[in-house]
Amino acid sequence: MTQTKPFDKCPICCSELAEKQVVKPLRSGVYTAVIKVRAEVCLHCGERLYSQETVKLFEDIRRKPL
Ligand SMILES: [Zn+2]
């Protein structure tokens, strides 16, 4: 269990990924929560890849009423 990066290459275009902090809007009912998370961002096509932990965080936020 030494893998820290969930992705090596962009699954869309196989380009390099860079870890960046991105702003992610999450809708929860009539509200939208905007959170900052780390994501792997494709330098070529801009695809964002989130780790499983981050995806789980999104789900937790979506489930919670604000
Ligand atoms: Zn790409």
Short mmCIF file of N, CA and C and ligand atoms in Angstrom, two decimals:
data_model
loop_
_atom_site.label_atom_id
_atom_site.label_comp_id
_atom_site.label_asym_id
_atom_site.label_seq_id
_atom_site.Cartn_x
_atom_site.Cartn_y
_atom_site.Cartn_z
N MET A 1 0.85 -1.20 0.00
CA MET A 1 0.00 0.00 0.00
C MET A 1 0.87 1.24 0.00
N THR A 2 1.70 1.36 -1.02
CA THR A 2 2.58 2.53 -1.08
C THR A 2 2.11 3.53 -2.13
N GLN A 3 1.07 3.14 -2.87
CA GLN A 3 0.63 4.02 -3.94
C GLN A 3 -0.10 5.23 -3.38
N THR A 4 0.39 6.40 -3.70
CA THR A 4 -0.26 7.61 -3.24
C THR A 4 -1.03 8.27 -4.37
N LYS A 5 -0.56 8.08 -5.59
CA LYS A 5 -1.26 8.67 -6.73
C LYS A 5 -2.21 7.64 -7.32
N PRO A 6 -3.49 7.99 -7.40
CA PRO A 6 -4.44 7.03 -7.95
C PRO A 6 -4.34 6.90 -9.47
N PHE A 7 -3.75 7.90 -10.11
CA PHE A 7 -3.69 7.88 -11.56
C PHE A 7 -2.30 8.28 -12.03
N ASP A 8 -1.85 7.66 -13.08
CA ASP A 8 -0.57 7.98 -13.70
C ASP A 8 -0.73 8.89 -14.89
N LYS A 9 -1.69 8.53 -15.71
CA LYS A 9 -1.92 9.24 -16.97
C LYS A 9 -3.40 9.57 -17.09
N CYS A 10 -3.67 10.55 -17.92
CA CYS A 10 -5.06 10.88 -18.20
C CYS A 10 -5.72 9.70 -18.93
N PRO A 11 -6.87 9.23 -18.44
CA PRO A 11 -7.55 8.12 -19.11
C PRO A 11 -8.18 8.53 -20.44
N ILE A 12 -8.31 9.83 -20.64
CA ILE A 12 -8.93 10.32 -21.88
C ILE A 12 -7.89 10.42 -22.99
N CYS A 13 -6.77 11.08 -22.69
CA CYS A 13 -5.81 11.35 -23.77
C CYS A 13 -4.40 10.86 -23.45
N CYS A 14 -4.22 10.20 -22.30
CA CYS A 14 -2.92 9.63 -21.91
C CYS A 14 -1.81 10.67 -21.76
N SER A 15 -2.19 11.90 -21.41
CA SER A 15 -1.18 12.93 -21.18
C SER A 15 -0.79 12.98 -19.71
N GLU A 16 0.18 13.85 -19.43
CA GLU A 16 0.66 14.01 -18.06
C GLU A 16 -0.40 14.64 -17.18
N LEU A 17 -0.36 14.24 -15.91
CA LEU A 17 -1.26 14.83 -14.93
C LEU A 17 -0.45 15.65 -13.94
N ALA A 18 -1.04 16.72 -13.45
CA ALA A 18 -0.41 17.53 -12.43
C ALA A 18 -1.36 17.66 -11.26
N GLU A 19 -0.82 17.56 -10.05
CA GLU A 19 -1.68 17.71 -8.89
C GLU A 19 -1.93 19.19 -8.66
N LYS A 20 -3.19 19.55 -8.58
CA LYS A 20 -3.56 20.94 -8.38
C LYS A 20 -4.69 21.04 -7.38
N GLN A 21 -4.83 22.24 -6.85
CA GLN A 21 -5.99 22.49 -6.02
C GLN A 21 -7.07 23.07 -6.91
N VAL A 22 -8.23 22.44 -6.89
CA VAL A 22 -9.32 22.90 -7.75
C VAL A 22 -10.53 23.23 -6.90
N VAL A 23 -11.39 24.05 -7.46
CA VAL A 23 -12.63 24.42 -6.79
C VAL A 23 -13.75 23.59 -7.38
N LYS A 24 -14.47 22.93 -6.51
CA LYS A 24 -15.51 22.02 -6.95
C LYS A 24 -16.86 22.43 -6.37
N PRO A 25 -17.79 22.83 -7.20
CA PRO A 25 -19.14 23.12 -6.68
C PRO A 25 -19.93 21.84 -6.51
N LEU A 26 -20.58 21.72 -5.36
CA LEU A 26 -21.37 20.52 -5.07
C LEU A 26 -22.79 20.94 -4.75
N ARG A 27 -23.72 20.42 -5.50
CA ARG A 27 -25.12 20.76 -5.23
C ARG A 27 -25.66 19.88 -4.13
N SER A 28 -26.33 20.50 -3.21
CA SER A 28 -26.98 19.76 -2.13
C SER A 28 -28.35 20.40 -1.95
N GLY A 29 -29.37 19.80 -2.54
CA GLY A 29 -30.69 20.41 -2.50
C GLY A 29 -30.67 21.70 -3.29
N VAL A 30 -31.14 22.77 -2.68
CA VAL A 30 -31.19 24.05 -3.38
C VAL A 30 -29.89 24.84 -3.19
N TYR A 31 -29.01 24.32 -2.35
CA TYR A 31 -27.76 25.01 -2.10
C TYR A 31 -26.63 24.42 -2.92
N THR A 32 -25.63 25.23 -3.15
CA THR A 32 -24.43 24.72 -3.78
C THR A 32 -23.26 25.03 -2.85
N ALA A 33 -22.59 23.97 -2.44
CA ALA A 33 -21.40 24.13 -1.61
C ALA A 33 -20.19 24.15 -2.54
N VAL A 34 -19.30 25.09 -2.30
CA VAL A 34 -18.08 25.15 -3.11
C VAL A 34 -16.91 24.78 -2.21
N ILE A 35 -16.24 23.72 -2.57
CA ILE A 35 -15.12 23.29 -1.75
C ILE A 35 -13.85 23.23 -2.58
N LYS A 36 -12.74 23.38 -1.89
CA LYS A 36 -11.44 23.28 -2.55
C LYS A 36 -10.84 21.91 -2.25
N VAL A 37 -10.48 21.23 -3.29
CA VAL A 37 -9.88 19.91 -3.11
C VAL A 37 -8.68 19.75 -4.02
N ARG A 38 -7.86 18.76 -3.69
CA ARG A 38 -6.74 18.41 -4.55
C ARG A 38 -7.22 17.44 -5.62
N ALA A 39 -6.79 17.65 -6.82
CA ALA A 39 -7.16 16.75 -7.90
C ALA A 39 -5.99 16.62 -8.85
N GLU A 40 -5.97 15.53 -9.56
CA GLU A 40 -5.01 15.37 -10.65
C GLU A 40 -5.65 15.98 -11.89
N VAL A 41 -4.98 16.96 -12.47
CA VAL A 41 -5.55 17.65 -13.62
C VAL A 41 -4.70 17.36 -14.84
N CYS A 42 -5.34 16.95 -15.91
CA CYS A 42 -4.63 16.67 -17.15
C CYS A 42 -4.12 17.98 -17.75
N LEU A 43 -2.85 17.99 -18.12
CA LEU A 43 -2.26 19.20 -18.68
C LEU A 43 -2.72 19.43 -20.12
N HIS A 44 -3.22 18.41 -20.72
CA HIS A 44 -3.62 18.50 -22.13
C HIS A 44 -5.09 18.84 -22.30
N CYS A 45 -5.97 18.05 -21.69
CA CYS A 45 -7.41 18.25 -21.96
C CYS A 45 -8.16 18.81 -20.76
N GLY A 46 -7.47 18.93 -19.62
CA GLY A 46 -8.12 19.55 -18.46
C GLY A 46 -8.98 18.60 -17.66
N GLU A 47 -8.97 17.34 -18.01
CA GLU A 47 -9.74 16.34 -17.25
C GLU A 47 -9.29 16.34 -15.79
N ARG A 48 -10.25 16.29 -14.89
CA ARG A 48 -9.92 16.24 -13.46
C ARG A 48 -10.17 14.84 -12.93
N LEU A 49 -9.21 14.36 -12.19
CA LEU A 49 -9.34 13.04 -11.60
C LEU A 49 -9.23 13.18 -10.09
N TYR A 50 -10.21 12.63 -9.42
CA TYR A 50 -10.23 12.73 -7.97
C TYR A 50 -9.89 11.40 -7.34
N SER A 51 -9.23 11.46 -6.21
CA SER A 51 -8.92 10.23 -5.49
C SER A 51 -10.20 9.67 -4.88
N GLN A 52 -10.14 8.41 -4.49
CA GLN A 52 -11.32 7.78 -3.89
C GLN A 52 -11.74 8.51 -2.62
N GLU A 53 -10.76 8.97 -1.88
CA GLU A 53 -11.07 9.72 -0.65
C GLU A 53 -11.85 10.99 -0.97
N THR A 54 -11.42 11.66 -2.03
CA THR A 54 -12.08 12.91 -2.40
C THR A 54 -13.49 12.64 -2.92
N VAL A 55 -13.64 11.59 -3.70
CA VAL A 55 -14.97 11.23 -4.19
C VAL A 55 -15.91 10.91 -3.03
N LYS A 56 -15.35 10.23 -2.02
CA LYS A 56 -16.14 9.91 -0.84
C LYS A 56 -16.55 11.18 -0.11
N LEU A 57 -15.64 12.12 -0.06
CA LEU A 57 -15.93 13.41 0.58
C LEU A 57 -17.08 14.10 -0.16
N PHE A 58 -17.05 14.07 -1.49
CA PHE A 58 -18.14 14.68 -2.27
C PHE A 58 -19.47 14.04 -1.88
N GLU A 59 -19.47 12.71 -1.80
CA GLU A 59 -20.70 12.00 -1.48
C GLU A 59 -21.22 12.38 -0.10
N ASP A 60 -20.29 12.49 0.85
CA ASP A 60 -20.68 12.87 2.21
C ASP A 60 -21.33 14.25 2.21
N ILE A 61 -20.74 15.17 1.46
CA ILE A 61 -21.27 16.53 1.43
C ILE A 61 -22.64 16.56 0.75
N ARG A 62 -22.76 15.81 -0.32
CA ARG A 62 -24.04 15.78 -1.05
C ARG A 62 -25.15 15.22 -0.17
N ARG A 63 -24.79 14.27 0.66
CA ARG A 63 -25.80 13.59 1.47
C ARG A 63 -26.28 14.47 2.62
N LYS A 64 -25.39 15.36 3.07
CA LYS A 64 -25.72 16.18 4.23
C LYS A 64 -26.58 17.38 3.82
N PRO A 65 -27.68 17.58 4.53
CA PRO A 65 -28.40 18.84 4.31
C PRO A 65 -27.61 19.99 4.91
N LEU A 66 -27.52 21.09 4.22
CA LEU A 66 -26.72 22.21 4.74
C LEU A 66 -27.51 23.05 5.73
ZN ZN B 1 -6.31 14.38 -20.90
#
